[in-house]
mmCIF file of C-alpha atoms in Angstrom:
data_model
loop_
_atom_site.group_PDB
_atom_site.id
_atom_site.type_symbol
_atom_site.label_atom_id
_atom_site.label_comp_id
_atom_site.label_asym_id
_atom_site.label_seq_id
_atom_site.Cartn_x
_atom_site.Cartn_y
_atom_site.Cartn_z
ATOM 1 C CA UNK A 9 -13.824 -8.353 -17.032
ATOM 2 C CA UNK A 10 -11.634 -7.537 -13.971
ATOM 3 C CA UNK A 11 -8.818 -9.655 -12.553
ATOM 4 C CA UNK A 12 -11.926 -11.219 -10.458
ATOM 5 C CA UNK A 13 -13.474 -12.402 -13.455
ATOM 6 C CA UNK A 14 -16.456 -10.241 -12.990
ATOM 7 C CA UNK A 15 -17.922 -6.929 -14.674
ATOM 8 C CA UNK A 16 -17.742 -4.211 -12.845
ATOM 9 C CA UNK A 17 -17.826 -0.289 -13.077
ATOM 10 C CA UNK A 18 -13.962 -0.148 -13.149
ATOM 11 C CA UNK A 19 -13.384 -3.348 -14.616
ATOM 12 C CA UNK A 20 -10.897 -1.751 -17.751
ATOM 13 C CA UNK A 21 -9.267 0.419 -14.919
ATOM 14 C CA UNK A 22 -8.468 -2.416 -13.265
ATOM 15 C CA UNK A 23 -6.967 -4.866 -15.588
ATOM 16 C CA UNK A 24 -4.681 -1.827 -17.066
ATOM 17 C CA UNK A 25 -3.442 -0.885 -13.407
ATOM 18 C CA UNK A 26 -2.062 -4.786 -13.179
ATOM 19 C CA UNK A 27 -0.923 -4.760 -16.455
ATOM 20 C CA UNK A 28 1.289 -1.517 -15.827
ATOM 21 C CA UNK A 29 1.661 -2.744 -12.572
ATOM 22 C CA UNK A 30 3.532 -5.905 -13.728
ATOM 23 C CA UNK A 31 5.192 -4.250 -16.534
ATOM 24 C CA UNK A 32 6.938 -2.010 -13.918
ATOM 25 C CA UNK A 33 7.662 -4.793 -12.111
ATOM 26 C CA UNK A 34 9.461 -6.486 -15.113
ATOM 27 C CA UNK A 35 11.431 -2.868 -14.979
ATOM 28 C CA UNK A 36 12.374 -3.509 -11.033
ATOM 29 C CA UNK A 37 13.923 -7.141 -11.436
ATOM 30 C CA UNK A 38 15.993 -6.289 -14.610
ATOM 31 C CA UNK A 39 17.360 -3.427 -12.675
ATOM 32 C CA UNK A 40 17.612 -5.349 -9.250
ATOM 33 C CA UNK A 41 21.296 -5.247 -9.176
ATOM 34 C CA UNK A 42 21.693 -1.909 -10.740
ATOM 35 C CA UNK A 43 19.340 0.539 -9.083
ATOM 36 C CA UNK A 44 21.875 3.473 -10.708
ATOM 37 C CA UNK A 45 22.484 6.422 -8.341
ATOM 38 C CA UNK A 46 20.947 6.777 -4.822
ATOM 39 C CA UNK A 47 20.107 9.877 -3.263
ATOM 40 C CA UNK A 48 18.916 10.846 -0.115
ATOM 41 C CA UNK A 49 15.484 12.612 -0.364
ATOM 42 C CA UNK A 50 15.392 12.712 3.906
ATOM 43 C CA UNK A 51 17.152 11.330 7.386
ATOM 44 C CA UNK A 52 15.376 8.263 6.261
ATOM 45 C CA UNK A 53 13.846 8.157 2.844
ATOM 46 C CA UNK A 54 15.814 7.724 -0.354
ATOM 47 C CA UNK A 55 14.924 7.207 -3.760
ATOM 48 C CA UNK A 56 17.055 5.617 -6.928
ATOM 49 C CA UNK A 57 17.604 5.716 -10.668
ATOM 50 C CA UNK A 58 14.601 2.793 -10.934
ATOM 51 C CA UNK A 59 12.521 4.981 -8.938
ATOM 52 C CA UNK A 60 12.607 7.323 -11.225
ATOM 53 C CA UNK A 61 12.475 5.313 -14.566
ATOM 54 C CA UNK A 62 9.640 3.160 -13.028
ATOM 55 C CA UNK A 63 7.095 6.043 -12.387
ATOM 56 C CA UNK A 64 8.080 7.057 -15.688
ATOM 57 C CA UNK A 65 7.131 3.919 -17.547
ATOM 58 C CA UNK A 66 4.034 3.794 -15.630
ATOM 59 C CA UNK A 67 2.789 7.597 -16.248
ATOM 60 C CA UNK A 68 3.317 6.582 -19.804
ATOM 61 C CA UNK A 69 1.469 3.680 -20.126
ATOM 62 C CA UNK A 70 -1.811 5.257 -18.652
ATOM 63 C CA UNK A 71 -1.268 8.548 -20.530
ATOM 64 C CA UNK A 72 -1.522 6.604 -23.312
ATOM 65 C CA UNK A 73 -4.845 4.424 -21.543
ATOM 66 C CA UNK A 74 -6.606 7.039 -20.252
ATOM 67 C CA UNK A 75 -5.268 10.872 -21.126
ATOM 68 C CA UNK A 76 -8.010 12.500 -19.745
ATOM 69 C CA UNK A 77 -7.095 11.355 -16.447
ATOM 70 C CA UNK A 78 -4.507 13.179 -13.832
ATOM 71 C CA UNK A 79 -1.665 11.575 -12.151
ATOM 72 C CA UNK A 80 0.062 12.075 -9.214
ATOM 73 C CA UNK A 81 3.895 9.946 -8.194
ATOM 74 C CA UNK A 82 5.840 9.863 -5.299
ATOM 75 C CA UNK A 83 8.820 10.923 -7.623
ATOM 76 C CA UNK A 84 6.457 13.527 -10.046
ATOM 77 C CA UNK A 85 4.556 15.244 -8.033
ATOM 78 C CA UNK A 86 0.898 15.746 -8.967
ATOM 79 C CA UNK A 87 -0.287 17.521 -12.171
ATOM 80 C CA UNK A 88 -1.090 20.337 -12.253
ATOM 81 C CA UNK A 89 -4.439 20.438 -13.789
ATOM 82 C CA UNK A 90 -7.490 19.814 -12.121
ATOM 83 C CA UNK A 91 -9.032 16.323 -12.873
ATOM 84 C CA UNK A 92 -11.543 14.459 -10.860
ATOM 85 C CA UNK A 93 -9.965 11.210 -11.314
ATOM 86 C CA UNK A 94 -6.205 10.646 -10.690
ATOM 87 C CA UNK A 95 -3.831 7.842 -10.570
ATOM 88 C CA UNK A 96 -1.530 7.654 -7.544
ATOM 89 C CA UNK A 97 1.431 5.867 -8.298
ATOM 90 C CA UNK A 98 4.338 5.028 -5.844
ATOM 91 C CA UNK A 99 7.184 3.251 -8.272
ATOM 92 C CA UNK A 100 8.895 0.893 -5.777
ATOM 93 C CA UNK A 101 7.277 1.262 -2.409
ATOM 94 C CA UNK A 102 10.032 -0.296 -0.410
ATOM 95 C CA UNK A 103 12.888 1.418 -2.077
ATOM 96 C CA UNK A 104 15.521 0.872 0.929
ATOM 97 C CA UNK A 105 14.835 -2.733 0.620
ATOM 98 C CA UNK A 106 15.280 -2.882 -3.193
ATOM 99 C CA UNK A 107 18.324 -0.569 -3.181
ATOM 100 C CA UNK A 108 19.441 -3.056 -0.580
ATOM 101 C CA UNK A 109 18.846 -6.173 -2.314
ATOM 102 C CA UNK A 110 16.384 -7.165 0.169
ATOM 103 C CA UNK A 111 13.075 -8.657 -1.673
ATOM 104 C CA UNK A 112 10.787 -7.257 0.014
ATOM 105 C CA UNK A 113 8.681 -3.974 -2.445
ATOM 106 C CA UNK A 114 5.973 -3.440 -4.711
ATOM 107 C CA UNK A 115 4.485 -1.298 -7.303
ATOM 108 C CA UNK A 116 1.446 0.485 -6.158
ATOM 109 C CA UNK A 117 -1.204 1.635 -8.384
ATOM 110 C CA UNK A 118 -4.852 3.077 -7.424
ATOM 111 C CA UNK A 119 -7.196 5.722 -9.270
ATOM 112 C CA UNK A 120 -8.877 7.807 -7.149
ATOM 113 C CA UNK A 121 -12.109 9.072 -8.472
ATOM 114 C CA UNK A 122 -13.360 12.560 -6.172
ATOM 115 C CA UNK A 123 -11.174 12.304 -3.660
ATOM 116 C CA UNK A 124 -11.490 8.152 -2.917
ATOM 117 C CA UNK A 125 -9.797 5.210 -4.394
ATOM 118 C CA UNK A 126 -11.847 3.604 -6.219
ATOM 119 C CA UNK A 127 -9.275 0.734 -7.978
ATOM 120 C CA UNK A 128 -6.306 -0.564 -6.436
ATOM 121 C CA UNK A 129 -3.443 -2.904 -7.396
ATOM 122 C CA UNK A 130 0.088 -3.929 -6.024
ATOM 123 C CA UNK A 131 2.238 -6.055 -7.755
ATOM 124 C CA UNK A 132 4.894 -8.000 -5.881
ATOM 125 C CA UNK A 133 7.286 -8.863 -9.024
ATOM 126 C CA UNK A 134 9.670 -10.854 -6.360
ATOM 127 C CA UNK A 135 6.897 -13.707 -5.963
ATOM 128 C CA UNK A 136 5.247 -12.569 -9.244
ATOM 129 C CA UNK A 137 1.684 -11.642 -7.073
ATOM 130 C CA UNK A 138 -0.759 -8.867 -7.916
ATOM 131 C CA UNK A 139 -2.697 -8.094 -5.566
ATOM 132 C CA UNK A 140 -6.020 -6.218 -7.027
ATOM 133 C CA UNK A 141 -9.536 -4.445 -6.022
ATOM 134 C CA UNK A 142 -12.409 -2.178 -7.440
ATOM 135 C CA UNK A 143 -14.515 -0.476 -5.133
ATOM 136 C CA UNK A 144 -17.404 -2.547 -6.324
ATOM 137 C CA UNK A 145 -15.959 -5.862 -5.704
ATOM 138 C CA UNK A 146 -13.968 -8.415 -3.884
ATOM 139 C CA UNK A 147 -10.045 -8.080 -3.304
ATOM 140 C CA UNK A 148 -7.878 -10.577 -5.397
ATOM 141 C CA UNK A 149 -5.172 -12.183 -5.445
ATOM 142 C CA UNK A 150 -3.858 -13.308 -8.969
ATOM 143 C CA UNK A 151 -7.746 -13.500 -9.445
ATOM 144 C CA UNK A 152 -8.526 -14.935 -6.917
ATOM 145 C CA UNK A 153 -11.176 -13.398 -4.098
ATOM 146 C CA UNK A 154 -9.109 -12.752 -0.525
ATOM 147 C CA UNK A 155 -9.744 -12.327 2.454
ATOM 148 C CA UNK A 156 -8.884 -10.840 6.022
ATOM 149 C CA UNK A 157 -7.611 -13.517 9.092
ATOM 150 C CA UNK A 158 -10.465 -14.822 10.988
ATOM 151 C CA UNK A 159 -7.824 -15.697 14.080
ATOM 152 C CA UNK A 160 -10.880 -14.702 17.447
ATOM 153 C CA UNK A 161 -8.212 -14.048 20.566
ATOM 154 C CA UNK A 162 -6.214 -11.202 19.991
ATOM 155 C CA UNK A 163 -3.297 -12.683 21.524
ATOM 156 C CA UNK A 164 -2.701 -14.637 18.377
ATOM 157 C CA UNK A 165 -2.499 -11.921 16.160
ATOM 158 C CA UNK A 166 0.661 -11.490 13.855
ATOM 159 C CA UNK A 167 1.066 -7.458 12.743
ATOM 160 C CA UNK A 168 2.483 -5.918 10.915
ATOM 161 C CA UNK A 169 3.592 -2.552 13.184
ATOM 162 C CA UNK A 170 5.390 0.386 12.413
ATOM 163 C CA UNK A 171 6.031 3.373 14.343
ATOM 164 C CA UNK A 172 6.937 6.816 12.423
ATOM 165 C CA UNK A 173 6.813 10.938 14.164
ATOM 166 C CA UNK A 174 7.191 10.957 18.052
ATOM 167 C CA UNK A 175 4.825 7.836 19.134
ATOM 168 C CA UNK A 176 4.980 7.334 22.409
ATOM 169 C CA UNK A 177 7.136 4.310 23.247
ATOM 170 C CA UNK A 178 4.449 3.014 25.654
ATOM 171 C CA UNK A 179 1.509 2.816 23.155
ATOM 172 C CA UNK A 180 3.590 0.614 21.190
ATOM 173 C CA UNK A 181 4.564 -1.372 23.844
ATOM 174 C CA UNK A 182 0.648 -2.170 24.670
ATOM 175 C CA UNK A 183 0.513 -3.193 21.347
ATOM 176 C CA UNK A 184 3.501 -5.530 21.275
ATOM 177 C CA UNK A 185 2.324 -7.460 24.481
ATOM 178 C CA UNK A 186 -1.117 -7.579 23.345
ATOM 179 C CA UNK A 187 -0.424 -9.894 20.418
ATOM 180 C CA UNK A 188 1.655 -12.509 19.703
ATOM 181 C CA UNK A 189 4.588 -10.723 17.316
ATOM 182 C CA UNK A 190 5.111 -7.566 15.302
ATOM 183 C CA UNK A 191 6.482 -7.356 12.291
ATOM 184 C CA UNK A 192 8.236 -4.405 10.331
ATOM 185 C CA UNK A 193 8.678 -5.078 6.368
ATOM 186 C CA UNK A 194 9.620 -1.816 5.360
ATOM 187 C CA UNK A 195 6.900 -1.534 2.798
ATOM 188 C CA UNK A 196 3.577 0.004 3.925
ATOM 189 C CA UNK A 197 1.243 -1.406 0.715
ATOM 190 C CA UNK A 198 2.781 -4.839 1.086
ATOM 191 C CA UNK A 199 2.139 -5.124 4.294
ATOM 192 C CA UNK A 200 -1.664 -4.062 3.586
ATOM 193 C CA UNK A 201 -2.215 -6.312 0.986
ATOM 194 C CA UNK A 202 -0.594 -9.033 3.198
ATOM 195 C CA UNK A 203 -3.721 -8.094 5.428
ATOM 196 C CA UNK A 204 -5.924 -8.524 2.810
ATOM 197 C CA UNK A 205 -5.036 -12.050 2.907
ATOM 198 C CA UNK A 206 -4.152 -12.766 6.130
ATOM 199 C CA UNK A 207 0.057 -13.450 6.261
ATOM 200 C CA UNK A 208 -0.735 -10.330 8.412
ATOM 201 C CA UNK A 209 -3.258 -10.340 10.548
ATOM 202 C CA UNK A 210 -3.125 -6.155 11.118
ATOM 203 C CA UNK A 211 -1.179 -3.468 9.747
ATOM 204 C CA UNK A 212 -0.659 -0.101 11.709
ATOM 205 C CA UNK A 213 1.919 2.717 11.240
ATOM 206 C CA UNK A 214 1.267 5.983 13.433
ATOM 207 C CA UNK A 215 2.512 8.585 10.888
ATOM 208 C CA UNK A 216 4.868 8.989 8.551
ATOM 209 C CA UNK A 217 2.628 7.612 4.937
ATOM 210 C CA UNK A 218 1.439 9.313 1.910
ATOM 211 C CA UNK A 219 -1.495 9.097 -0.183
ATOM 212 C CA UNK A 220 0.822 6.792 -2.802
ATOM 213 C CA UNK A 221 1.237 4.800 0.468
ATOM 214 C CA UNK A 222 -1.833 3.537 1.193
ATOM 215 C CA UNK A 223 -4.392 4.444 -1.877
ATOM 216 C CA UNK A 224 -4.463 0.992 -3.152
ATOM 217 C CA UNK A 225 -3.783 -1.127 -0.014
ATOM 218 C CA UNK A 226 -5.895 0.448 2.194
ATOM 219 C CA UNK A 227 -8.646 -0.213 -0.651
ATOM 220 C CA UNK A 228 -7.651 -3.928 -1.070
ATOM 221 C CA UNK A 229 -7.245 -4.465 2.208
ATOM 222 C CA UNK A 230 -10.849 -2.761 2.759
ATOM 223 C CA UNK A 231 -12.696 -5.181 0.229
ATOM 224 C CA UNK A 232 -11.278 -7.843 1.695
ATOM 225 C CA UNK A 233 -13.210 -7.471 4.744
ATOM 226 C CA UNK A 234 -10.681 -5.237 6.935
ATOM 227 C CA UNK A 235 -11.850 -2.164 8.725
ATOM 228 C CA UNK A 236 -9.390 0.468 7.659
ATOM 229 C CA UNK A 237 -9.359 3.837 9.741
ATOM 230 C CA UNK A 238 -6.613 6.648 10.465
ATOM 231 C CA UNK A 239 -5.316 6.616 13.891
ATOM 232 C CA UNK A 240 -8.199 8.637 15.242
ATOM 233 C CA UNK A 241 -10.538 6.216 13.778
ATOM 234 C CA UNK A 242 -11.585 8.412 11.088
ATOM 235 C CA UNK A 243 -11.187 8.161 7.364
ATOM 236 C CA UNK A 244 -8.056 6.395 5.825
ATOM 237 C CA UNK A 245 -7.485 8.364 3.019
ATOM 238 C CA UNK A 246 -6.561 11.991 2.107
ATOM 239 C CA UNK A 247 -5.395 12.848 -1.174
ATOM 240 C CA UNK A 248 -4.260 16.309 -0.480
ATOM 241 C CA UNK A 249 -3.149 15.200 2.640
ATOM 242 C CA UNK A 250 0.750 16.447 3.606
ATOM 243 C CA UNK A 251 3.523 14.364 2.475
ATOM 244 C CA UNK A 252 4.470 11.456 5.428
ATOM 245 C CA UNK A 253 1.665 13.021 7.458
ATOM 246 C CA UNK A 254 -0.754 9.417 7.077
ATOM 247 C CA UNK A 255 -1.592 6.837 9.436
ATOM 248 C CA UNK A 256 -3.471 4.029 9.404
ATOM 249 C CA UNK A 257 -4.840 1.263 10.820
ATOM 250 C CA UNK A 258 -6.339 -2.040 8.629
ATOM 251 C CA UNK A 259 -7.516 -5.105 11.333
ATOM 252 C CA UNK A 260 -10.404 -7.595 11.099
ATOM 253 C CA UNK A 261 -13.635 -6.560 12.027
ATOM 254 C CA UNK A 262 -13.334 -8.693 15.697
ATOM 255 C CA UNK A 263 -9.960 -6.928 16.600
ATOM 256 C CA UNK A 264 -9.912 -3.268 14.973
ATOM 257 C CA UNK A 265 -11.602 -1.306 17.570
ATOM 258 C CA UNK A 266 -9.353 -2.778 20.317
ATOM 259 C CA UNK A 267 -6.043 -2.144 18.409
ATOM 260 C CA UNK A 268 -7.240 1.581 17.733
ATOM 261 C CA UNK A 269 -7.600 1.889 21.606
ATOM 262 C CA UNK A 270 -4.035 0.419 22.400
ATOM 263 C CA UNK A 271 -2.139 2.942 19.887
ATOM 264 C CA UNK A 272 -4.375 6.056 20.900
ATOM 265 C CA UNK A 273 -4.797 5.484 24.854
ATOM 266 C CA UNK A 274 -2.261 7.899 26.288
#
């Protein structure tokens, strides 16, 4: 049975993503005042010791689940054999929060099966949530179905908005007068499972994500009734796209089209 409490195709996928999902998290509050060594990996990006030993817990634990299966972590890399499922792991997604103290990160989880996700989880191990879906069924939270804000005037909207690569400063103006506040978290699959069940209404960031990024938000965030689109309005997800060269856009059905028009309008 899946976290849902109904079969599905993925249903053993899915309950071993949330339990290596949690046990990672267990990993992240022991070592919550001693992320070890920092070290810059851009202007803007860093990555710690926990990093590090998180992925590393996490590859082991499906190696030993599933070894037929590929992998692929923002610390890693991807393997090098060819596999047509893979697990895409990002170990604390949020990392300049949790090196900061600031509880705000996750460990995200998805298998992607021929290019798509097909089973998503993030686990939140600050407020002890895991957020979960399969391609075949509803998005969860701590088993329970989820879903997107039903909020009709735009106006009302609270989003979650980030702006990464050379955005015009107008378009994301547009967007901040359009609704009623943004909101920047500093962790991109957070903030999509947040969408999934509404603390967010929407979630957009221009550029700047990678597939560990958004495999299993966009996914939960999709199942739980969001439209989820790049910033052309084309698919979300790209495994073998470049690294920090993803955007997206998750919204409820009412508002998503209108968003997309704000950010790409020149």
């Amino acid at each position: 049975m899946s976290p849902a409490g109904r079969p599905g195709a993925w249903a053993s996928e899915l309950d071993a993503a949330a339990e290596v999902a949690a046990l990672a998290g267990r990993l992240l509050v022991a070592r919550l005042d001693d992320a070890g060594t920092v070290a810059f990996k851009g202007v803007r990006d860093i990555v710690t010791e926990v990093d590090h030993a998180s992925e590393a817990l996490i590859r082991m634990e499906l190696a030993g689940r599933f070894p037929a299966d590929g992998f692929f972590g923002e610390e890693s890399g991807r393997d090098a054999a060819v596999t047509h499922r893979t697990w895409v792991c990002d170990p604390i997604d949020g990392t300049i929060n949790y090196a900061n103290g600031i509880p705000f990160f996750c460990v995200s989880l998805a298998l992607v099966e021929d290019g798509q996700p097909v089973v998503g989880v993030i686990h939140d191990p600050i407020r002890a949530e895991t957020y979960a879906a399969a391609a075949d069924g509803p998005a969860t939270l701590d088993g329970r179905p989820i879903a997107v804000s039903t909020k009709e005037r735009l106006v009302d909207l609270v989003m979650g908005l980030a702006v990464g690569g050379r955005a015009p400063a107008t378009r994301t103006r547009r967007v901040r007068r359009a609704i009623r506040i943004p909101r920047q978290l500093g962790s991109a699959a957070l903030s999509l499972a947040y969408v999934a069940n509404g603390r967010f209404d929407a979630y957009s960031q221009t550029i700047g994500l990678s597939a560990w990024d958004v495999a299993a938000g966009g996914l939960i965030a999709e199942r739980a009734g969001a439209v989820v689109t790049d910033m052309a309005g084309g698919p979300w997800f790209h495994l073998g796209a470049p690294t920090a060269g993803m955007g997206i856009l998750a919204a409820p059905p009412a508002h998503h089209a209108t968003l997309l028009a704000l950010r790409r309008a020149p």
